[in-house]
C-alpha cells in the first residue's frame, strides 16, 4: 500500500487508483502541517503536537530549592532527592559569605534556614539590620566565613514539613552543587539543568560582595555559559540581569515578578515592602510596583534583556474568598483559619499568551502540596492546580514537590 501511495499518482484511473492518490496527498499535507505546528521557535520538533508552550515542548519541572517539601531546602541531600524524583532542573538561591564564596541559601539571614540560633559561639554575631528596606534581626551570611558556615546545619523553613532532618545537612557552596550535578548527569545520563538566582544583589553589592561576576565565572568554568544547556539565571532585580548580560552571560535569563499577597476579598494582588518592586528600582527612586512588568510595555522591556519571566502564580490565576455579612472573609472550609484553601480560582489572566506573544517563556512559582495552600476548586489536590496551569500553556513550574508536578504533567500529557 505504501508503494501505491508513493508511486501510483499518474497511473491509470481505476477505482482504487482514484481514491488512494487523494488519500495520499491529503495525508501528506496533514503530516506537513502537523510538523510545522509542532516546530517550536528553536526548530526542534516536539514529541506531542500543539503543546501550548512557547517552544512547543513539554513544560519544565523546576525543583524549587531542591526537594524542599521533603528535606531541608538548598542542601546537597535535597538536590539529590529532587533529581531522584525526576526534576528537569534544580533551583537555588545564591548569597555570599564574608570571604566571598557563593553559597546556596534563600536568605542572607541565616536564622531562617539554619541552626545558627542554637550555637552559643555565634551569639555575639546576632544583630538587627536592613535587608531590601525590611528590618531583620538575626545572623547574616555576610558576617560569617565559609568555614564558620560549614559548622551550621540546615533546618526546615516550614513547621508543617518534616523536622527530623534538622541540623543533619550542611550548607553547600554553589560550586559543590555544580559538582554534584555533573556527577548526577554522568550517572543518570539525563541533562538535568540548573537555575541559580542572584539573591538580594543590591544588598550584596553595597557590602562589597557582588554576586554577578563570580556567578558568570563559575558558569564559564563549568562549561555551562550557554543556551545549549538547561541553564537559567534568574533575579528579581532587572539591574542584576542587565549587568550579567552585558558582562557575557549567555544562558537563558529570567525576570522574576513578585507581589506581597492577594486581597482575597477582591482577588487583586497587593504590594508591600520588601515585595512591592525590585530593590534596585527603590534605590534609584523608581517607585513603580512589580505589576508594571506584566503589561505589554513591561514585557517588551523585559524582552530587551531576558528570555522569560518568572511570575508569582497568582499573576496567572488569582483566588477570591467569600465575604460574609459582617464584611469579613468567611472560613469556607470551617477549619477555623482563613487561608488560600478558603479561596476559589478566578478567571485566569492573559499573562501567558501576552508573554508568549512578546517571545518570553513563563515559569511560575511556587507550587506546593499542603492543603491549606490549595484553592477550594482544586478539591484538595495539588495535581488539579498544576493541570490548570499546564492547560494554559505554562512553560515551567517551580515546585517544592517535584514528584507531584511530574505526576500532574503525566496526567496532562495523557489527557491530550
Ligand atoms: Ca529562588
Ligand atoms: Ca478555612
Short mmCIF file of C-alpha atoms and ligand atoms in Angstrom, two decimals:
data_model
loop_
_atom_site.label_atom_id
_atom_site.label_comp_id
_atom_site.label_asym_id
_atom_site.label_seq_id
_atom_site.Cartn_x
_atom_site.Cartn_y
_atom_site.Cartn_z
CA UNK A 1 0.00 0.00 0.00
CA UNK A 2 2.81 2.38 0.84
CA UNK A 3 4.25 1.66 -2.60
CA UNK A 4 0.94 2.69 -4.18
CA UNK A 5 0.75 5.90 -2.21
CA UNK A 6 4.20 6.91 -3.30
CA UNK A 7 4.28 5.90 -6.96
CA UNK A 8 0.80 5.48 -8.41
CA UNK A 9 -0.08 9.13 -8.72
CA UNK A 10 0.00 9.22 -12.50
CA UNK A 11 -1.14 5.71 -13.24
CA UNK A 12 -4.34 4.65 -14.90
CA UNK A 13 -7.55 5.72 -13.11
CA UNK A 14 -9.03 2.55 -11.72
CA UNK A 15 -11.49 2.76 -8.82
CA UNK A 16 -8.66 2.03 -6.41
CA UNK A 17 -6.33 4.45 -8.05
CA UNK A 18 -8.79 7.35 -7.94
CA UNK A 19 -9.20 7.07 -4.19
CA UNK A 20 -5.70 6.23 -3.00
CA UNK A 21 -3.78 9.11 -4.59
CA UNK A 22 -6.18 11.58 -2.98
CA UNK A 23 -5.75 9.93 0.38
CA UNK A 24 -2.01 10.02 -0.10
CA UNK A 25 -1.93 13.73 -0.93
CA UNK A 26 -4.27 14.59 1.92
CA UNK A 27 -2.25 12.52 4.40
CA UNK A 28 0.96 14.14 3.20
CA UNK A 29 -0.45 17.67 3.60
CA UNK A 30 -1.75 16.88 7.09
CA UNK A 31 1.63 15.44 8.13
CA UNK A 32 3.45 18.50 6.83
CA UNK A 33 1.03 20.83 8.64
CA UNK A 34 1.39 18.89 11.91
CA UNK A 35 5.15 19.04 11.52
CA UNK A 36 5.08 22.82 11.08
CA UNK A 37 2.71 23.22 14.05
CA UNK A 38 4.96 21.09 16.24
CA UNK A 39 8.07 23.03 15.32
CA UNK A 40 8.88 25.47 18.06
CA UNK A 41 10.95 28.64 17.94
CA UNK A 42 14.02 26.50 18.48
CA UNK A 43 13.19 24.47 15.36
CA UNK A 44 13.05 21.30 17.45
CA UNK A 45 10.10 19.06 16.67
CA UNK A 46 8.03 18.38 19.75
CA UNK A 47 7.08 14.77 20.54
CA UNK A 48 3.46 15.86 21.06
CA UNK A 49 1.91 18.28 18.60
CA UNK A 50 0.40 21.61 19.61
CA UNK A 51 1.60 21.77 23.20
CA UNK A 52 0.73 25.38 24.07
CA UNK A 53 4.15 26.32 25.49
CA UNK A 54 6.31 28.95 23.79
CA UNK A 55 8.54 26.38 22.08
CA UNK A 56 6.02 23.52 21.83
CA UNK A 57 7.99 21.40 24.29
CA UNK A 58 6.60 19.83 27.44
CA UNK A 59 6.67 22.20 30.43
CA UNK A 60 9.72 22.00 32.68
CA UNK A 61 9.56 20.88 36.29
CA UNK A 62 11.96 23.01 38.32
CA UNK A 63 12.80 21.64 41.77
CA UNK A 64 12.43 24.82 43.83
CA UNK A 65 15.29 24.82 46.39
CA UNK A 66 15.62 21.06 45.71
CA UNK A 67 13.08 18.59 47.09
CA UNK A 68 12.25 21.25 49.68
CA UNK A 69 8.89 19.69 50.50
CA UNK A 70 10.70 16.68 51.92
CA UNK A 71 14.16 17.71 53.15
CA UNK A 72 15.80 20.92 54.44
CA UNK A 73 15.97 23.18 51.39
CA UNK A 74 19.08 24.00 49.34
CA UNK A 75 21.19 21.14 50.68
CA UNK A 76 23.03 18.56 48.56
CA UNK A 77 20.64 15.98 50.03
CA UNK A 78 17.58 17.97 48.87
CA UNK A 79 19.06 18.31 45.38
CA UNK A 80 19.86 14.59 45.15
CA UNK A 81 16.29 13.77 46.20
CA UNK A 82 14.87 16.15 43.58
CA UNK A 83 16.98 14.50 40.89
CA UNK A 84 15.80 11.06 42.05
CA UNK A 85 12.20 12.30 41.84
CA UNK A 86 12.80 13.24 38.19
CA UNK A 87 13.35 17.01 38.23
CA UNK A 88 14.29 18.55 34.89
CA UNK A 89 16.13 21.37 36.65
CA UNK A 90 17.29 22.14 40.20
CA UNK A 91 16.86 25.67 41.55
CA UNK A 92 19.00 27.53 44.07
CA UNK A 93 19.41 30.99 45.59
CA UNK A 94 22.89 32.46 45.76
CA UNK A 95 24.17 34.62 48.62
CA UNK A 96 27.74 35.43 49.67
CA UNK A 97 29.85 34.61 52.70
CA UNK A 98 32.10 37.23 54.31
CA UNK A 99 35.04 35.70 52.43
CA UNK A 100 33.27 36.00 49.06
CA UNK A 101 32.11 32.43 48.49
CA UNK A 102 28.75 31.87 46.81
CA UNK A 103 26.59 29.59 48.93
CA UNK A 104 23.05 28.30 48.44
CA UNK A 105 20.61 29.96 50.85
CA UNK A 106 17.32 31.69 50.23
CA UNK A 107 18.02 34.47 52.73
CA UNK A 108 21.08 36.40 53.91
CA UNK A 109 19.59 35.94 57.40
CA UNK A 110 20.82 32.52 58.48
CA UNK A 111 18.31 32.33 61.34
CA UNK A 112 15.63 31.41 58.80
CA UNK A 113 17.13 28.20 57.41
CA UNK A 114 19.99 27.13 59.73
CA UNK A 115 20.51 26.20 63.39
CA UNK A 116 22.75 29.26 63.99
CA UNK A 117 20.50 30.47 66.82
CA UNK A 118 21.40 27.38 68.85
CA UNK A 119 25.18 27.96 68.52
CA UNK A 120 26.49 29.82 71.58
CA UNK A 121 29.81 30.53 69.85
CA UNK A 122 28.00 32.82 67.40
CA UNK A 123 25.69 34.53 69.90
CA UNK A 124 27.61 37.80 69.60
CA UNK A 125 27.01 37.96 65.83
CA UNK A 126 23.30 38.46 66.30
CA UNK A 127 22.25 41.88 65.02
CA UNK A 128 19.43 43.94 63.59
CA UNK A 129 19.88 45.27 60.07
CA UNK A 130 18.02 46.22 56.90
CA UNK A 131 17.58 43.82 54.00
CA UNK A 132 15.96 45.49 50.99
CA UNK A 133 14.23 48.03 53.22
CA UNK A 134 12.98 45.44 55.69
CA UNK A 135 14.31 45.45 59.28
CA UNK A 136 15.52 41.99 60.25
CA UNK A 137 17.11 40.55 63.38
CA UNK A 138 19.33 37.50 63.10
CA UNK A 139 22.70 36.23 61.92
CA UNK A 140 23.74 37.28 58.43
CA UNK A 141 25.80 35.22 55.99
CA UNK A 142 27.99 38.22 55.13
CA UNK A 143 29.30 38.20 58.76
CA UNK A 144 30.43 34.56 58.52
CA UNK A 145 33.32 32.91 56.68
CA UNK A 146 32.62 29.75 54.71
CA UNK A 147 34.37 27.60 57.33
CA UNK A 148 32.12 29.07 60.03
CA UNK A 149 29.02 28.46 57.91
CA UNK A 150 30.14 24.88 57.37
CA UNK A 151 29.71 24.38 61.14
CA UNK A 152 25.98 25.06 60.82
CA UNK A 153 23.19 22.64 59.99
CA UNK A 154 20.29 23.34 57.65
CA UNK A 155 16.79 23.32 59.10
CA UNK A 156 13.30 23.18 57.63
CA UNK A 157 11.80 26.61 56.94
CA UNK A 158 8.22 25.36 57.25
CA UNK A 159 6.79 23.98 60.50
CA UNK A 160 4.34 21.79 58.54
CA UNK A 161 7.16 19.91 56.83
CA UNK A 162 9.41 17.13 58.21
CA UNK A 163 11.59 18.37 61.10
CA UNK A 164 13.56 15.19 61.80
CA UNK A 165 16.37 16.14 59.40
CA UNK A 166 17.06 19.49 61.07
CA UNK A 167 20.75 20.04 61.70
CA UNK A 168 21.89 16.95 59.79
CA UNK A 169 22.93 18.52 56.49
CA UNK A 170 25.49 21.22 55.70
CA UNK A 171 25.11 24.45 53.75
CA UNK A 172 26.51 23.81 50.25
CA UNK A 173 28.56 26.19 48.15
CA UNK A 174 27.32 26.81 44.63
CA UNK A 175 30.42 25.03 43.34
CA UNK A 176 29.53 21.93 45.36
CA UNK A 177 26.08 21.88 43.76
CA UNK A 178 27.60 22.29 40.28
CA UNK A 179 29.97 19.38 41.01
CA UNK A 180 27.10 17.26 42.32
CA UNK A 181 25.07 17.97 39.20
CA UNK A 182 27.95 16.99 36.92
CA UNK A 183 28.23 13.68 38.78
CA UNK A 184 24.48 13.07 38.63
CA UNK A 185 24.34 13.91 34.93
CA UNK A 186 27.02 11.28 34.28
CA UNK A 187 25.29 8.71 36.50
CA UNK A 188 21.79 9.20 35.10
CA UNK A 189 22.52 10.21 31.52
CA UNK A 190 19.96 12.98 31.99
CA UNK A 191 20.76 16.59 31.02
CA UNK A 192 19.46 17.93 34.33
CA UNK A 193 19.56 21.72 34.35
CA UNK A 194 20.41 24.40 36.88
CA UNK A 195 18.52 27.56 37.84
CA UNK A 196 20.59 29.91 40.05
CA UNK A 197 19.15 33.17 41.38
CA UNK A 198 21.15 36.25 42.32
CA UNK A 199 19.55 36.93 45.69
CA UNK A 200 19.38 40.47 47.11
CA UNK A 201 22.04 41.61 44.60
CA UNK A 202 21.94 45.28 45.63
CA UNK A 203 22.36 44.29 49.29
CA UNK A 204 25.49 42.29 48.49
CA UNK A 205 26.87 44.90 46.11
CA UNK A 206 26.63 47.51 48.87
CA UNK A 207 28.67 45.21 51.14
CA UNK A 208 31.41 44.83 48.50
CA UNK A 209 30.32 41.22 47.92
CA UNK A 210 28.74 41.44 44.43
CA UNK A 211 27.36 38.14 43.22
CA UNK A 212 27.25 38.53 39.45
CA UNK A 213 30.87 38.35 38.27
CA UNK A 214 31.51 35.27 40.40
CA UNK A 215 28.42 33.54 39.04
CA UNK A 216 29.45 34.23 35.43
CA UNK A 217 32.99 33.00 36.12
CA UNK A 218 31.69 29.78 37.65
CA UNK A 219 29.31 29.12 34.76
CA UNK A 220 32.16 29.80 32.33
CA UNK A 221 34.41 27.38 34.21
CA UNK A 222 31.72 24.69 34.27
CA UNK A 223 31.17 24.95 30.52
CA UNK A 224 27.55 25.91 31.09
CA UNK A 225 27.55 29.56 29.98
CA UNK A 226 25.35 28.75 27.01
CA UNK A 227 21.79 28.26 25.82
CA UNK A 228 22.62 24.75 24.66
CA UNK A 229 22.32 23.63 28.29
CA UNK A 230 19.25 23.94 30.54
CA UNK A 231 20.85 26.82 32.43
CA UNK A 232 18.55 29.61 33.59
CA UNK A 233 19.75 32.61 35.60
CA UNK A 234 17.05 34.48 37.50
CA UNK A 235 16.69 37.63 39.57
CA UNK A 236 14.05 39.98 40.89
CA UNK A 237 16.38 42.91 40.12
CA UNK A 238 16.50 43.91 36.42
CA UNK A 239 19.83 45.65 37.06
CA UNK A 240 21.43 42.35 38.06
CA UNK A 241 20.23 40.61 34.87
CA UNK A 242 21.20 43.52 32.61
CA UNK A 243 24.64 43.66 34.20
CA UNK A 244 25.24 39.93 33.67
CA UNK A 245 24.07 40.09 30.05
CA UNK A 246 26.48 42.98 29.46
CA UNK A 247 29.31 41.00 31.08
CA UNK A 248 28.97 37.98 28.80
CA UNK A 249 26.33 35.79 30.40
CA UNK A 250 24.90 33.71 27.53
CA UNK A 251 22.43 31.47 29.37
CA UNK A 252 18.67 31.94 29.49
CA UNK A 253 17.78 34.92 31.72
CA UNK A 254 14.55 35.18 33.70
CA UNK A 255 12.98 38.25 35.23
CA UNK A 256 11.17 37.25 38.42
CA UNK A 257 7.95 39.16 39.19
CA UNK A 258 6.74 39.32 42.77
CA UNK A 259 3.87 40.79 44.80
CA UNK A 260 3.17 40.77 48.51
CA UNK A 261 -0.13 38.94 48.76
CA UNK A 262 -3.66 38.55 47.39
CA UNK A 263 -6.56 40.61 48.72
CA UNK A 264 -8.93 37.66 48.98
CA UNK A 265 -11.94 39.99 49.05
CA UNK A 266 -11.22 41.15 45.51
CA UNK A 267 -8.64 38.74 44.06
CA UNK A 268 -6.32 41.69 43.42
CA UNK A 269 -2.60 41.38 44.15
CA UNK A 270 -1.18 43.65 46.87
CA UNK A 271 2.22 45.34 47.13
CA UNK A 272 4.27 45.98 50.28
CA UNK A 273 7.91 46.10 51.42
CA UNK A 274 10.01 44.18 50.53
CA UNK A 275 7.96 42.53 47.78
CA UNK A 276 6.50 45.57 46.04
CA UNK A 277 9.22 46.25 43.48
CA UNK A 278 12.80 45.31 42.56
CA UNK A 279 15.04 46.80 45.23
CA UNK A 280 17.32 48.36 42.61
CA UNK A 281 14.28 50.36 41.45
CA UNK A 282 13.66 51.55 45.00
CA UNK A 283 17.32 52.60 45.33
CA UNK A 284 17.06 54.51 42.04
CA UNK A 285 13.88 56.30 43.13
CA UNK A 286 11.69 54.38 40.67
CA UNK A 287 8.53 53.83 42.72
CA UNK A 288 6.57 51.70 40.25
CA UNK A 289 5.48 48.30 41.53
CA UNK A 290 6.14 44.88 40.00
CA UNK A 291 2.72 44.96 38.30
CA UNK A 292 4.05 47.25 35.54
CA UNK A 293 6.16 44.30 34.38
CA UNK A 294 3.09 42.29 33.30
CA UNK A 295 1.77 44.97 30.95
CA UNK A 296 2.57 44.66 27.22
CA UNK A 297 5.04 47.54 27.55
CA UNK A 298 6.62 45.93 30.61
CA UNK A 299 7.01 42.60 28.82
CA UNK A 300 8.53 44.30 25.78
CA UNK A 301 11.07 45.98 28.07
CA UNK A 302 11.93 42.64 29.72
CA UNK A 303 12.43 41.07 26.27
CA UNK A 304 15.31 43.54 25.69
CA UNK A 305 17.43 41.82 28.37
CA UNK A 306 15.79 38.49 29.31
CA UNK A 307 14.31 35.37 27.72
CA UNK A 308 11.47 34.66 30.09
CA UNK A 309 9.52 35.75 33.12
CA UNK A 310 9.11 34.04 36.47
CA UNK A 311 5.90 35.46 37.92
CA UNK A 312 4.23 34.53 41.17
CA UNK A 313 1.49 32.12 40.07
CA UNK A 314 -1.26 34.50 41.28
CA UNK A 315 -0.44 36.77 38.34
CA UNK A 316 -1.91 33.99 36.18
CA UNK A 317 -4.67 32.54 38.35
CA UNK A 318 -5.61 34.54 41.43
CA UNK A 319 -8.08 33.48 44.09
CA UNK A 320 -11.01 35.10 45.80
CA UNK A 321 -12.82 34.25 49.02
CA UNK A 322 -16.39 34.85 50.14
CA UNK A 323 -17.20 37.98 52.14
CA UNK A 324 -19.74 37.42 54.93
CA UNK A 325 -22.47 39.78 56.09
CA UNK A 326 -20.02 41.18 58.69
CA UNK A 327 -17.71 42.27 55.87
CA UNK A 328 -15.06 39.70 56.80
CA UNK A 329 -13.83 36.76 54.76
CA UNK A 330 -15.65 33.53 55.52
CA UNK A 331 -13.98 30.36 56.77
CA UNK A 332 -15.39 28.39 53.84
CA UNK A 333 -13.98 25.00 54.82
CA UNK A 334 -14.70 25.52 58.52
CA UNK A 335 -11.20 24.72 59.81
CA UNK A 336 -11.03 27.84 61.97
CA UNK A 337 -8.46 29.55 59.73
CA UNK A 338 -8.70 31.89 56.78
CA UNK A 339 -6.18 30.97 54.09
CA UNK A 340 -5.82 30.06 50.43
CA UNK A 341 -7.94 26.94 50.92
CA UNK A 342 -10.92 29.28 51.52
CA UNK A 343 -10.37 30.90 48.13
CA UNK A 344 -11.66 29.90 44.71
CA UNK A 345 -9.73 30.42 41.49
CA UNK A 346 -10.89 33.38 39.42
CA UNK A 347 -10.73 33.69 35.63
CA UNK A 348 -7.10 33.36 34.51
CA UNK A 349 -5.35 36.45 33.19
CA UNK A 350 -3.92 36.54 29.68
CA UNK A 351 -0.36 36.86 31.00
CA UNK A 352 0.89 33.60 29.47
CA UNK A 353 -0.39 34.43 25.98
CA UNK A 354 0.83 38.04 26.26
CA UNK A 355 4.29 36.86 27.33
CA UNK A 356 4.39 34.28 24.53
CA UNK A 357 3.44 36.99 22.01
CA UNK A 358 6.36 39.02 23.34
CA UNK A 359 8.62 35.98 22.80
CA UNK A 360 9.05 35.30 26.52
CA UNK A 361 8.53 31.97 28.25
CA UNK A 362 6.74 31.80 31.60
CA UNK A 363 7.93 29.80 34.63
CA UNK A 364 5.57 30.41 37.56
CA UNK A 365 6.22 29.95 41.28
CA UNK A 366 5.65 28.30 43.73
CA UNK A 367 3.61 25.11 43.66
CA UNK A 368 3.20 23.30 46.99
CA UNK A 369 1.18 20.33 48.18
CA UNK A 370 -0.07 21.47 51.58
CA UNK A 371 -3.88 21.51 51.65
CA UNK A 372 -4.00 24.98 53.24
CA UNK A 373 -2.37 26.33 50.06
CA UNK A 374 -4.73 24.66 47.57
CA UNK A 375 -7.72 26.72 46.37
CA UNK A 376 -11.08 25.10 47.10
CA UNK A 377 -11.92 24.44 43.44
CA UNK A 378 -8.91 22.09 43.22
CA UNK A 379 -10.66 19.90 45.81
CA UNK A 380 -7.55 19.49 47.96
CA UNK A 381 -5.48 18.12 45.06
CA UNK A 382 -2.25 19.86 44.07
CA UNK A 383 -2.41 17.87 40.82
CA UNK A 384 -5.52 19.83 39.83
CA UNK A 385 -3.69 23.10 40.39
CA UNK A 386 -0.80 22.10 38.13
CA UNK A 387 -3.29 20.92 35.48
CA UNK A 388 -4.91 24.37 35.37
CA UNK A 389 -1.53 25.97 34.61
CA UNK A 390 -0.35 23.29 32.15
CA UNK A 391 -3.60 23.74 30.19
CA UNK A 392 -2.92 27.48 29.94
CA UNK A 393 0.46 26.81 28.31
CA UNK A 394 2.83 27.44 31.22
CA UNK A 395 6.43 26.74 30.15
CA UNK A 396 7.64 25.60 33.55
CA UNK A 397 6.68 25.33 37.20
CA UNK A 398 8.77 25.96 40.31
CA UNK A 399 7.71 23.18 42.66
CA UNK A 400 8.63 22.15 46.20
CA UNK A 401 7.24 18.69 45.35
CA UNK A 402 8.88 17.53 42.11
CA UNK A 403 7.06 14.19 42.10
CA UNK A 404 3.61 15.81 42.21
CA UNK A 405 4.49 18.25 39.43
CA UNK A 406 5.63 15.33 37.25
CA UNK A 407 2.58 13.22 38.12
CA UNK A 408 0.34 16.11 37.05
CA UNK A 409 2.34 16.60 33.86
CA UNK A 410 1.86 12.92 33.01
CA UNK A 411 -1.89 13.23 33.64
CA UNK A 412 -1.99 16.29 31.38
CA UNK A 413 0.02 14.65 28.57
CA UNK A 414 -2.27 11.62 28.70
CA UNK A 415 -5.40 13.81 28.61
CA UNK A 416 -4.11 15.47 25.46
CA1 LIG B 1 14.69 31.36 44.23
CA1 LIG B 2 -10.51 27.86 56.42
#
